[in-house]
mmCIF file of C-alpha atoms in Angstrom:
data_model
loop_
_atom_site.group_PDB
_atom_site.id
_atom_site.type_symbol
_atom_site.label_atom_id
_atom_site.label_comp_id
_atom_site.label_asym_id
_atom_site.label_seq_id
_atom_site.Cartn_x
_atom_site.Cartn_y
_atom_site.Cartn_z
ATOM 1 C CA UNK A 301 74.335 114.650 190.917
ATOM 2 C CA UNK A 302 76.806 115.115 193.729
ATOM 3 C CA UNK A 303 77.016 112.239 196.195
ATOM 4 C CA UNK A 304 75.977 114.561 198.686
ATOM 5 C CA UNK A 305 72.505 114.434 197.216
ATOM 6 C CA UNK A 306 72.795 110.650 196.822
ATOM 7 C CA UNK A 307 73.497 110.535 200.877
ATOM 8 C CA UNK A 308 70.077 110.451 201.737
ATOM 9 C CA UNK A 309 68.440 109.002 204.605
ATOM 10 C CA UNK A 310 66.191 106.271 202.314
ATOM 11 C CA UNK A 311 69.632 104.837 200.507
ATOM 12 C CA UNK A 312 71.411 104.951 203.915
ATOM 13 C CA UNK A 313 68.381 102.357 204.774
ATOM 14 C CA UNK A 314 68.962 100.579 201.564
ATOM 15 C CA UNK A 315 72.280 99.966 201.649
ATOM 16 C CA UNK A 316 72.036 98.703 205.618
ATOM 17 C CA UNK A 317 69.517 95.993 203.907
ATOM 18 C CA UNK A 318 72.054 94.955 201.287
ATOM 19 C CA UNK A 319 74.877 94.716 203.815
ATOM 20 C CA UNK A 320 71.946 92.725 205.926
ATOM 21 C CA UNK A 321 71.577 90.392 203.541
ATOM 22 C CA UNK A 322 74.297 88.027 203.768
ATOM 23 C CA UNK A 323 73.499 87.807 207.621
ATOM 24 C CA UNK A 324 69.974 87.000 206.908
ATOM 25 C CA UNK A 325 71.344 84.398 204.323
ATOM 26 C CA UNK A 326 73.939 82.667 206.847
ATOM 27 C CA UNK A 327 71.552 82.554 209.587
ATOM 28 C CA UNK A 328 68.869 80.750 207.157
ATOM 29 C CA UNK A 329 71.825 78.453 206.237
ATOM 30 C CA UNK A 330 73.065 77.664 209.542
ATOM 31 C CA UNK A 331 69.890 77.151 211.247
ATOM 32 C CA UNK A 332 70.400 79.924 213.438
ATOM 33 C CA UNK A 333 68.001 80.652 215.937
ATOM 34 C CA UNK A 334 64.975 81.288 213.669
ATOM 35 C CA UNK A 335 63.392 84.029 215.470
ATOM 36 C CA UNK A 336 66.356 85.789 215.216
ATOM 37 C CA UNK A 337 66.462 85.118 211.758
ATOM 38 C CA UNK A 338 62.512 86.147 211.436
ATOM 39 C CA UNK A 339 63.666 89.545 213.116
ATOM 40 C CA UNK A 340 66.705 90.332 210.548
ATOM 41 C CA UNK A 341 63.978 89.562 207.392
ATOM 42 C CA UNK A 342 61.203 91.418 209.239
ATOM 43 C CA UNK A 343 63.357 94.541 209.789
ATOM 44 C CA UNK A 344 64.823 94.188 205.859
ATOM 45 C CA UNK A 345 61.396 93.941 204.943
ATOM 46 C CA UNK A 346 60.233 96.837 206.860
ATOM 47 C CA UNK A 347 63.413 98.935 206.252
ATOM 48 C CA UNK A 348 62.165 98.713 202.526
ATOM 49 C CA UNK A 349 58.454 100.256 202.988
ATOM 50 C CA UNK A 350 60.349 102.890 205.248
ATOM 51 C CA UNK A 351 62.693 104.037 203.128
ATOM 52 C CA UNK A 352 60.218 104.513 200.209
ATOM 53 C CA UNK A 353 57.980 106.659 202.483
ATOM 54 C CA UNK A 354 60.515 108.978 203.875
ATOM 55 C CA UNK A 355 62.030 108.990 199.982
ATOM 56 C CA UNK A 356 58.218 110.335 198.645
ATOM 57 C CA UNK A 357 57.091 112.295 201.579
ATOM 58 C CA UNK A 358 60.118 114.341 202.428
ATOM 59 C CA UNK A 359 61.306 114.523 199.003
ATOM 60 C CA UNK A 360 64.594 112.680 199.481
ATOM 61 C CA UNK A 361 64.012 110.795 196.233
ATOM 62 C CA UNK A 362 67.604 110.657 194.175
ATOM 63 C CA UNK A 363 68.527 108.818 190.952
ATOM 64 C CA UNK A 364 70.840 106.219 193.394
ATOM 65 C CA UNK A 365 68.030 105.443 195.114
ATOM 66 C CA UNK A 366 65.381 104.243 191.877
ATOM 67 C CA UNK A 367 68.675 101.823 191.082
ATOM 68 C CA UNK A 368 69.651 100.799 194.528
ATOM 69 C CA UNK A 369 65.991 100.151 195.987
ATOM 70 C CA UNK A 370 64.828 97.901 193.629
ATOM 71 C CA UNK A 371 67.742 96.015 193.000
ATOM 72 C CA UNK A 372 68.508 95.055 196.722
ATOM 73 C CA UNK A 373 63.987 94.456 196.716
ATOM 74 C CA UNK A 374 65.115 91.739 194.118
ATOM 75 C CA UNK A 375 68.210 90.714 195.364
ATOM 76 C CA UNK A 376 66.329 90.035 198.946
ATOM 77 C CA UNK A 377 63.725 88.273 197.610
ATOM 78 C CA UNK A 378 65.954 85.767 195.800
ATOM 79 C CA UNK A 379 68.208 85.294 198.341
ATOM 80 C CA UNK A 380 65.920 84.497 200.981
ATOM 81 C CA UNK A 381 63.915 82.064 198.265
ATOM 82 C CA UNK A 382 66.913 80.491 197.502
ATOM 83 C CA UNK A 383 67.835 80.250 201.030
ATOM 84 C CA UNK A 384 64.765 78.580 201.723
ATOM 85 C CA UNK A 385 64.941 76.006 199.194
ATOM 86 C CA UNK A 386 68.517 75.098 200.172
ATOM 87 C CA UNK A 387 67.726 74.476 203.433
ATOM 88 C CA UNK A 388 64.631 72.438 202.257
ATOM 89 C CA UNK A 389 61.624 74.895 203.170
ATOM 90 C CA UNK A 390 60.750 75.683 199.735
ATOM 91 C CA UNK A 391 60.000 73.675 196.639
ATOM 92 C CA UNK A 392 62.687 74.764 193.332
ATOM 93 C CA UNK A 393 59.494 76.049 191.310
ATOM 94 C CA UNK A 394 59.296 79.070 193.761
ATOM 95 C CA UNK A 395 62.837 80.222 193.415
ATOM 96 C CA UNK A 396 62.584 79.573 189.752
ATOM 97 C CA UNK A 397 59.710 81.250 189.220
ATOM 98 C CA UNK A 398 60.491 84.261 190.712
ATOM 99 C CA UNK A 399 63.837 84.198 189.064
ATOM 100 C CA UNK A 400 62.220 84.170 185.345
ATOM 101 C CA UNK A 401 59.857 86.820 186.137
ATOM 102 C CA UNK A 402 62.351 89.320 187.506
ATOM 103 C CA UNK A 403 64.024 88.330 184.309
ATOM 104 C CA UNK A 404 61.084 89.044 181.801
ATOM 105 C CA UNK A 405 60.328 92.549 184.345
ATOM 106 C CA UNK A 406 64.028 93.697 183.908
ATOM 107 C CA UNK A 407 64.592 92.926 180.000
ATOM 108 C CA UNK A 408 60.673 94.620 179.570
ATOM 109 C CA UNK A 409 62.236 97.334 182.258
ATOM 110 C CA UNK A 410 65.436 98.090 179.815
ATOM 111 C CA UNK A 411 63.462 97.981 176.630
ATOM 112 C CA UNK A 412 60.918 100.583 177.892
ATOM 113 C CA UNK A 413 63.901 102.950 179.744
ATOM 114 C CA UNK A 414 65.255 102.581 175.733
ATOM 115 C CA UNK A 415 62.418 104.127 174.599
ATOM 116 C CA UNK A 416 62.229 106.178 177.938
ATOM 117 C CA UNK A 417 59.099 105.467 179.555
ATOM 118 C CA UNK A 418 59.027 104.563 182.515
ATOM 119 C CA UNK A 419 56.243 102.461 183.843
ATOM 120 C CA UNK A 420 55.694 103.177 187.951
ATOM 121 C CA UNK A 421 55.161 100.220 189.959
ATOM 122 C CA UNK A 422 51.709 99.576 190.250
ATOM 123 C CA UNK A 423 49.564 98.728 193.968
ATOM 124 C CA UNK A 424 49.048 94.835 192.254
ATOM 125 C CA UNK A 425 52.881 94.703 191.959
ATOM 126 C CA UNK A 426 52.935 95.843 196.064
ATOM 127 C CA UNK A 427 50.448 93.354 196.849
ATOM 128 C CA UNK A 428 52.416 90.424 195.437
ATOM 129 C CA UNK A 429 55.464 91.677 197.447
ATOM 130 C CA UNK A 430 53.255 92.314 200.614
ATOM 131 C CA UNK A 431 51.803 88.159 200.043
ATOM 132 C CA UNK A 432 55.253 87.031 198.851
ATOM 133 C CA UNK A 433 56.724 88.691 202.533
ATOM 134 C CA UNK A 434 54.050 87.077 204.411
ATOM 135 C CA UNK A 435 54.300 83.672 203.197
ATOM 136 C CA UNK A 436 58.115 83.685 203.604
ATOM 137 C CA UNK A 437 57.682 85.173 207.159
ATOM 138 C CA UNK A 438 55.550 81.707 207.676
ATOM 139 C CA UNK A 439 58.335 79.491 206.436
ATOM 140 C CA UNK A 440 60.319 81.046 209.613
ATOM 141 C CA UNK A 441 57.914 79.363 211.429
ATOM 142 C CA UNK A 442 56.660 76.653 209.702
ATOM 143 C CA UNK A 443 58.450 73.011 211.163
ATOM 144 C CA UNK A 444 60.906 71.249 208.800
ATOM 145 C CA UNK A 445 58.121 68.444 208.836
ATOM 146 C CA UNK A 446 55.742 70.570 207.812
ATOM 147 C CA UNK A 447 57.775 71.990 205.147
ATOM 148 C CA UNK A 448 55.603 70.536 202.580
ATOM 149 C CA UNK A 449 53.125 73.057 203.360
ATOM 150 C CA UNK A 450 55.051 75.495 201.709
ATOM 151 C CA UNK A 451 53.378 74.278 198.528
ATOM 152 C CA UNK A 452 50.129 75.240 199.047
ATOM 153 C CA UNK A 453 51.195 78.722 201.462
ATOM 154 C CA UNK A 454 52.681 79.878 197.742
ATOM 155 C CA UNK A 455 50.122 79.476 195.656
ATOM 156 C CA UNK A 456 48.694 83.075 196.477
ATOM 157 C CA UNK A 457 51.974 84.742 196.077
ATOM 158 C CA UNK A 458 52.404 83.106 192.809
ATOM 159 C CA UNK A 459 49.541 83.876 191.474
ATOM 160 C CA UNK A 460 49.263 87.565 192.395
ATOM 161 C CA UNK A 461 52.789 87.896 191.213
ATOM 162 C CA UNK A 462 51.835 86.251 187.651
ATOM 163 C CA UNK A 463 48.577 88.195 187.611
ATOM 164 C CA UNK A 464 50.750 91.617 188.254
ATOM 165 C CA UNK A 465 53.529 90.394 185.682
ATOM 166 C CA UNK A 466 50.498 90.169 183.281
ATOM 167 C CA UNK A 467 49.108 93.565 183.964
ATOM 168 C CA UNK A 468 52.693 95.043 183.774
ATOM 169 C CA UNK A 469 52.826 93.157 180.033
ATOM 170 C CA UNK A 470 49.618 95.415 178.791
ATOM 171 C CA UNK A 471 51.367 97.955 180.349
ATOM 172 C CA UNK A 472 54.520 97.474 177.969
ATOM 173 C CA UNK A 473 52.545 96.539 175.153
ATOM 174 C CA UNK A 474 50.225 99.794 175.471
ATOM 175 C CA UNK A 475 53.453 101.670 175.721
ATOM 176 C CA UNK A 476 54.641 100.191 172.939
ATOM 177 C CA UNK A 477 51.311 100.705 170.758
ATOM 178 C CA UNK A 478 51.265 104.794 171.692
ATOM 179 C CA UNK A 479 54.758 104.916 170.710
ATOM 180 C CA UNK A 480 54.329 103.798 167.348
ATOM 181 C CA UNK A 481 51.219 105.705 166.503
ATOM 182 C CA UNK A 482 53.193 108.846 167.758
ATOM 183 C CA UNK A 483 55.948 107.675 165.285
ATOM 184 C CA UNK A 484 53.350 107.588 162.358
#
């Protein structure tokens, strides 16, 4: 592919939310003003369901763009965890949590592209982002002596993020199981 086809109007949006990271990061760190800091993860956030709509609907869809989206999804979602808990919003078991399952999605993600199939992301997958964004959004919000909260506003996230890392496992597994009895 030329990078003329790669200079499309969804990775143009993706790569402004990678560069925007970094300023979402400091301004978590420094205490910036926090609506200000809610507006730069609200418009990363919403940059990210734009970009996949104009990528789908008027066909702008490249092979830069299945890399680059997801990886600066993940690398926002960490970073603003991680943020969160540094600045003490957010207990460690979030951050780690969402660390290992990226983890066990990207090494299930590179032994299925070895076998090439590719397994779409699924509307339980969305929904965990969609909760995920929302309770972060509240931590913007949520006073430091409240930040205990943050334990229970979780929860929901975590669990339809473990419930859609579960569905994505029979997923791989059925995968797997039609690939051998094609082999045989």
């Amino acid at each position: 592919m030329t990078w003329k086809k790669q200079l499309t109007v969804p990775n143009i949006l993706t790569t402004l939310r990678l560069l925007a990271i970094p300023v979402m990061a400091w301004c978590i760190y420094s205490d910036y003003n926090r609506y200000y800091t809610f507006v730069i993860f609200a418009a990363i956030w919403l940059t990210d369901c734009i970009d996949g709509y104009v990528a789908r609907h008027f066909n702008q869809v490249s092979d830069l763009g299945k890399v680059l989206d997801p990886l600066v999804d993940k690398l926002f979602q960490l970073t603003t965890a991680t943020m969160m808990f540094v600045v003490g919003k957010l207990p460690l078991w979030v951050p780690i949590f969402m660390f290992a399952k990226e983890v066990v999605m990207i090494v299930g993600g590179a032994i299925l592209w070895h076998r090439r199939t590719v397994v779409n992301s699924q509307w339980f997958g969305k929904l965990a982002t969609v909760l995920f964004a929302a309770a972060f959004a509240s931590l913007f919000f949520l006073p430091h002596e409240k930040s205990y909260l943050s334990n229970y506003i979780f929860v929901v996230p975590i669990a339809a993020s473990a419930l859609a890392l579960v569905k994505y496992a029979f997923f791989y597994l059925d995968s797997i199981w039609r690939h051998r009895a094609k082999d045989s």
